[in-house]
Tab-separated table of C-alpha atoms in Angstrom:
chain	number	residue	atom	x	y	z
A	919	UNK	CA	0.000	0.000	0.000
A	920	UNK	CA	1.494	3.745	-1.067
A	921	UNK	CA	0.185	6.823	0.091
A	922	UNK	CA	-3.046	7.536	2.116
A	923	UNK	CA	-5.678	4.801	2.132
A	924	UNK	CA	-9.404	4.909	3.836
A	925	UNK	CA	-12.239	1.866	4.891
A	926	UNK	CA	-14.130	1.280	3.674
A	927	UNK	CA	-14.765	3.692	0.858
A	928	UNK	CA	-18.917	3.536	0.637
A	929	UNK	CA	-20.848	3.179	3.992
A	930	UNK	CA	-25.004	3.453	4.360
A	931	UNK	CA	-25.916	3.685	8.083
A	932	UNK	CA	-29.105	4.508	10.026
A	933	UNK	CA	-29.112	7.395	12.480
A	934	UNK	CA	-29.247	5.036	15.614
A	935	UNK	CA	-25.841	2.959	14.772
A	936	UNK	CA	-22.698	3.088	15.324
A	937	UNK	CA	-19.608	2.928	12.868
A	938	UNK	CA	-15.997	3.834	12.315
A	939	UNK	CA	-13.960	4.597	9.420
A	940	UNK	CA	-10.327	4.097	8.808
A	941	UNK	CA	-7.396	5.726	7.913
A	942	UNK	CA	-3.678	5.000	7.099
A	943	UNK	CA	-0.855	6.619	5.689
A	944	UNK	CA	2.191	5.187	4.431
A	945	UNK	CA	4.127	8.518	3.977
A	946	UNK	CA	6.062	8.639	7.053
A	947	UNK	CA	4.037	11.244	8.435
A	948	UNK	CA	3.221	13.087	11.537
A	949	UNK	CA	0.141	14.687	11.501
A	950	UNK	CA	-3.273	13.762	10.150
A	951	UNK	CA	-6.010	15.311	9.658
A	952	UNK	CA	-10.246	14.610	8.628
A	953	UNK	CA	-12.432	16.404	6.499
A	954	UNK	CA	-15.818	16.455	5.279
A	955	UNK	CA	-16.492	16.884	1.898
A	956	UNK	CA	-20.187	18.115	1.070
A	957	UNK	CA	-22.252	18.779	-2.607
A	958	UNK	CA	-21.307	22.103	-3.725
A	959	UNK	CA	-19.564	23.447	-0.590
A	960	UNK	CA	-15.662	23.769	0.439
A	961	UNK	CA	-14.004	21.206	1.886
A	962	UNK	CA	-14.696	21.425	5.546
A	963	UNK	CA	-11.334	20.506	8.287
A	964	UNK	CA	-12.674	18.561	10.824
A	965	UNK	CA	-10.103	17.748	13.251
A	966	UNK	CA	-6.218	17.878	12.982
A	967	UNK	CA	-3.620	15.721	15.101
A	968	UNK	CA	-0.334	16.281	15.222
A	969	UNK	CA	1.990	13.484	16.379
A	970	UNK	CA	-0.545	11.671	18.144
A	971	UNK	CA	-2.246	15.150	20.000
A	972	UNK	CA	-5.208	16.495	18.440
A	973	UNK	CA	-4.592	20.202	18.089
A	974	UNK	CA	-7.784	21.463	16.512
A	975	UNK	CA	-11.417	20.642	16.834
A	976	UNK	CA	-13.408	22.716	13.585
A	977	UNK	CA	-16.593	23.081	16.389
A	978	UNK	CA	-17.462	19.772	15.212
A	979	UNK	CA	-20.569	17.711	17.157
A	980	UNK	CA	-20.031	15.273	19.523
A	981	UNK	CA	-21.339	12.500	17.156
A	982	UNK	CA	-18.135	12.824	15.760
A	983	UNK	CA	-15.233	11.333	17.870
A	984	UNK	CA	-11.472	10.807	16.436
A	985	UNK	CA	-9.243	8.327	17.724
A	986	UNK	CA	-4.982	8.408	16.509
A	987	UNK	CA	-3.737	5.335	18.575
A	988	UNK	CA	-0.301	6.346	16.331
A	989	UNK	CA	1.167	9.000	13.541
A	990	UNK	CA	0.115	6.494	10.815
A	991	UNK	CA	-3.357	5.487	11.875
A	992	UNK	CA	-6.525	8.194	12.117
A	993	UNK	CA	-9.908	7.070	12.893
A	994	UNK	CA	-13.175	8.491	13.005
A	995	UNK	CA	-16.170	6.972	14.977
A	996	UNK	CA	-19.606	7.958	14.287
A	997	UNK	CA	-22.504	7.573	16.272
A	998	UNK	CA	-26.293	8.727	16.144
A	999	UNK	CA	-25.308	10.937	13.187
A	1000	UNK	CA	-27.734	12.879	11.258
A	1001	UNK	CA	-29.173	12.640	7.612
A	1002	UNK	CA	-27.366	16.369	6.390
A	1003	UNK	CA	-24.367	14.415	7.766
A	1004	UNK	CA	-24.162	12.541	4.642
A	1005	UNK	CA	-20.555	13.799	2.331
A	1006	UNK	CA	-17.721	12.849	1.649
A	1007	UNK	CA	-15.381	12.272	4.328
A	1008	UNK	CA	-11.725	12.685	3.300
A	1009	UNK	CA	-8.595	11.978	5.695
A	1010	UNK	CA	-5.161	13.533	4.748
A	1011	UNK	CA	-1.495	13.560	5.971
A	1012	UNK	CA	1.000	15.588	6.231
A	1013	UNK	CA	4.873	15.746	7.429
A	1014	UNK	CA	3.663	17.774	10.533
A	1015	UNK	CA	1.234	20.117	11.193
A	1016	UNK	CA	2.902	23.744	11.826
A	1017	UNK	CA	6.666	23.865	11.228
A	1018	UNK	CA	7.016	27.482	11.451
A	1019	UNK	CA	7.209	29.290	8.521
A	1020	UNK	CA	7.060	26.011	5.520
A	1021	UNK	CA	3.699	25.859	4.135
A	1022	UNK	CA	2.977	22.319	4.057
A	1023	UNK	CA	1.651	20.049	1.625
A	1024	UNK	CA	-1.610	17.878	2.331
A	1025	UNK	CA	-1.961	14.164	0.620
A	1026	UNK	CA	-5.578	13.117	0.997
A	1027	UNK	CA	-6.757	9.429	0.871
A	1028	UNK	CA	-9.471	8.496	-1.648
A	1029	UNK	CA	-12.258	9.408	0.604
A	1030	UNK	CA	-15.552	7.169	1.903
A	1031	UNK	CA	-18.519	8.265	1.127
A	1032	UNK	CA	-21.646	8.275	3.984
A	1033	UNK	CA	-24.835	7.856	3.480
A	1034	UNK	CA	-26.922	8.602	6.447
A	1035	UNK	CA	-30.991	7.309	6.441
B	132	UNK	CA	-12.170	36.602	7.555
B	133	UNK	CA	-9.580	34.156	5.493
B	134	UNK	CA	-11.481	33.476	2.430
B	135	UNK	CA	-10.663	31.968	-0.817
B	136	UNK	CA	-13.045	32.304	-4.175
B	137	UNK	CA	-12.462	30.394	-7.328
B	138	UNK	CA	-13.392	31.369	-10.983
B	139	UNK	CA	-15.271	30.365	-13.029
B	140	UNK	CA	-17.327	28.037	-10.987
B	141	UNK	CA	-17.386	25.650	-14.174
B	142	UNK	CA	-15.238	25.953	-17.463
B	143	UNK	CA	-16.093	24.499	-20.798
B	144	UNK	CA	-13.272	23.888	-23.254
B	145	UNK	CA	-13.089	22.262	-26.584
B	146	UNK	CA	-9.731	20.433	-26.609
B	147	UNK	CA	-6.373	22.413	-27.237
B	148	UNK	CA	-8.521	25.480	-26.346
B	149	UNK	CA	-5.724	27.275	-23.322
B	150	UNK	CA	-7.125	28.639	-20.571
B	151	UNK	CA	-7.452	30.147	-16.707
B	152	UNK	CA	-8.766	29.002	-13.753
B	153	UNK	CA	-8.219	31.999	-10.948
B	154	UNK	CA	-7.792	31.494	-7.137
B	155	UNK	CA	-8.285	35.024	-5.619
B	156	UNK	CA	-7.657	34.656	-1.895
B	157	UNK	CA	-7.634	36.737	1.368
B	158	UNK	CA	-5.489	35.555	4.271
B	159	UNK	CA	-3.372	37.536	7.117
B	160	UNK	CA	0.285	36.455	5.902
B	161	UNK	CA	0.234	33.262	3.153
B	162	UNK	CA	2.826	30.446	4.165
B	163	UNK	CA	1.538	28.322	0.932
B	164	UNK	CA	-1.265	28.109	-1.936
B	165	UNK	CA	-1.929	24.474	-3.241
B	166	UNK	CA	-3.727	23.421	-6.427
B	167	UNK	CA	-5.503	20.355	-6.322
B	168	UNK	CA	-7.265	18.088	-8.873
B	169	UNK	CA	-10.683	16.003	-7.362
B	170	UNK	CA	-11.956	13.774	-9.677
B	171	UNK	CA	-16.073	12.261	-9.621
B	172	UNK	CA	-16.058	10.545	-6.125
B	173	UNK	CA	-11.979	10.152	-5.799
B	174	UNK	CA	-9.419	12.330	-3.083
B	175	UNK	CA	-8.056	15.769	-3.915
B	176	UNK	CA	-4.598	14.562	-5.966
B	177	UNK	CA	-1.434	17.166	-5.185
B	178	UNK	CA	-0.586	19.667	-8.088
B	179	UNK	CA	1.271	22.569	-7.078
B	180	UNK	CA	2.412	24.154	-3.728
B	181	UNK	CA	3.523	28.032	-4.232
B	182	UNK	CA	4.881	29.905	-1.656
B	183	UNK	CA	5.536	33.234	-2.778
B	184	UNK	CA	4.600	36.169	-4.941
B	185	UNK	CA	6.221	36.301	-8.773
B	186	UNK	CA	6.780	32.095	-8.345
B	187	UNK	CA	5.616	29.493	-10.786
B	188	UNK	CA	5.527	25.714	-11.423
B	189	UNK	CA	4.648	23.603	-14.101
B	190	UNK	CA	3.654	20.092	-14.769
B	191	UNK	CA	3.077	18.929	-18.176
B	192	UNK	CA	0.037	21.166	-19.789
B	193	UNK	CA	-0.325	23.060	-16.321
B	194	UNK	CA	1.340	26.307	-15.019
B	195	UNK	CA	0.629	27.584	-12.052
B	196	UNK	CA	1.204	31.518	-10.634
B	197	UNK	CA	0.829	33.268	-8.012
B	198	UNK	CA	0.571	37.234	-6.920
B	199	UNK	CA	-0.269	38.626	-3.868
B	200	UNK	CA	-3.996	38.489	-4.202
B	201	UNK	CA	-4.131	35.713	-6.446
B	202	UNK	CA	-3.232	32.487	-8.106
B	203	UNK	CA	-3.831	31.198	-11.862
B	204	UNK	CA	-3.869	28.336	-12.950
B	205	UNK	CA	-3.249	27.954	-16.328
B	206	UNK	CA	-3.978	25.323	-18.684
B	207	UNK	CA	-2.308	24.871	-22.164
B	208	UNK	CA	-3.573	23.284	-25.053
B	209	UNK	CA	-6.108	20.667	-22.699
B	210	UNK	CA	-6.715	17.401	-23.591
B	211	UNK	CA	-10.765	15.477	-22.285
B	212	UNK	CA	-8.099	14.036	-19.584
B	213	UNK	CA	-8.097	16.858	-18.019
B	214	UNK	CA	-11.625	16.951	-16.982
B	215	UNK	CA	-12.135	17.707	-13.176
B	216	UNK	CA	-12.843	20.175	-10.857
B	217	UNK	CA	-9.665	22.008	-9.587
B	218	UNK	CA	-9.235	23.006	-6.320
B	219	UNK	CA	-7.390	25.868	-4.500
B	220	UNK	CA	-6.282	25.813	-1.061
B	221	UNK	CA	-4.245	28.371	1.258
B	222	UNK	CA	-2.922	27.877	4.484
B	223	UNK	CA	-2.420	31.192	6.592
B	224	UNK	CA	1.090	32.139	8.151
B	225	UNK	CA	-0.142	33.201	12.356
B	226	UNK	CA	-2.256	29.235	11.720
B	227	UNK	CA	0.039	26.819	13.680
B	228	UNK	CA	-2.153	23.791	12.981
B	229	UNK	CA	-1.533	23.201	9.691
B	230	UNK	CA	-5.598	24.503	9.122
B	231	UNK	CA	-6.114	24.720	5.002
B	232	UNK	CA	-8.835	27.200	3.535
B	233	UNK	CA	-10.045	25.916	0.651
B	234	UNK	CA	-12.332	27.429	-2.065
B	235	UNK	CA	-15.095	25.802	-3.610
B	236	UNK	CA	-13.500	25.091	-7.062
B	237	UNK	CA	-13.618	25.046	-10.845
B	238	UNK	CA	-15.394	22.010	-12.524
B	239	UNK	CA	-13.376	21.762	-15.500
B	240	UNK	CA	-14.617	19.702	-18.806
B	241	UNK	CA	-13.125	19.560	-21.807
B	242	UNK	CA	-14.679	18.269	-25.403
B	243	UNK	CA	-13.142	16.352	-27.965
């Protein structure tokens, strides 16, 4: 596996259950980072970590918890979501999150795509 | 605010028709502008990173600029391969957290 990969890539849930979705990169990298990806709208950052620490929260809902057990793995676990929850969710890596003054470059993962009834 | 405001929202080109796809952005000190390509249900895919005003980069039919105010993208002689919406991203200098803006992009298609 190269680059930044994401499970699984389609997922339908109801609002009562609970899933997670995956992330890994094989860049070497130290920070990771989610974001949502809705019809006709910006991407959206959700939450960045930074070797391991999570060092911004967009004001996302609670129904939306991260977990980065390590620099290489990012996961996001959803629970008693919402139908206007349903986008495109797209993880990304990159060497670190705020070396001071390098503007640094973002490698996203093919995305999975949620589909809340 | 931070904003960033791509144009044209969509672009119709027959091929080897050039164009320009323009990233005007507002941000309090720029440490880097990225161009991204997103094709139909696939990841953003890494074009160009600039960094500051007056540089450029290229990669195959694609050239990108950048000013103070603004970044082009330009596109020379496109082929229907080329078809995608293009992305532009900035990430401000005081932001510490690696935080990317991104504007809503250019849905590019091009005709045989």
């Amino acid at each position: 596996e190269t680059g930044v990969t994401q499970t699984p890539r389609h997922l339908v849930m109801g609002m009562t259950n609970k899933k997670s979705l995956k992330c890994e990169q094989h860049l070497g990298h130290n920070a990771m980072y989610w974001y949502k990806q809705s019809a006709k709208k910006p991407l959206e950052l959700m939450f960045v970590y930074n070797f391991k620490e999570q060092t911004e929260n967009n004001s996302v809902p609670s129904r939306f918890s991260p977990e980065c057990p390590n620099s290489s793995h990012l996961f996001l676990h959803l629970h008693t979501l919402q139908p206007e929850d349903s986008a495109l969710y797209l993880c990304a890596s990159s060497l670190g999150a705020g070396l001071a003054g390098v503007g640094e470059t973002q490698y996203f993962g093919p995305g999975t795509r949620l589909l809340v009834l | 605010e931070d904003q960033v405001t791509q144009s044209p929202e969509a672009l119709r080109l027959q091929e080897g028709e050039s164009s320009s796809l323009n990233c005007s952005y507002t941000v309090s000190g720029l440490r880097g502008l990225f161009w991204y390509r997103q094709d139909p249900g696939k990841g953003p895919e890494f074009l160009f990173t600039l960094y500051s005003a007056g540089e450029e980069k290229e990669k195959e039919r694609l050239k990108a600029t950048l000013t103070k105010k603004e970044s082009f993208l330009h596109i020379t002689a496109p082929k229907p391969e080329d078809s995608a919406t293009y992305l532009c991203a900035v990430q401000a200098s005081y932001n510490q957290g690696g935080k990317l803006i991104f504007g809503q992009g250019t849905e590019l298609s091009v005709k045989p």
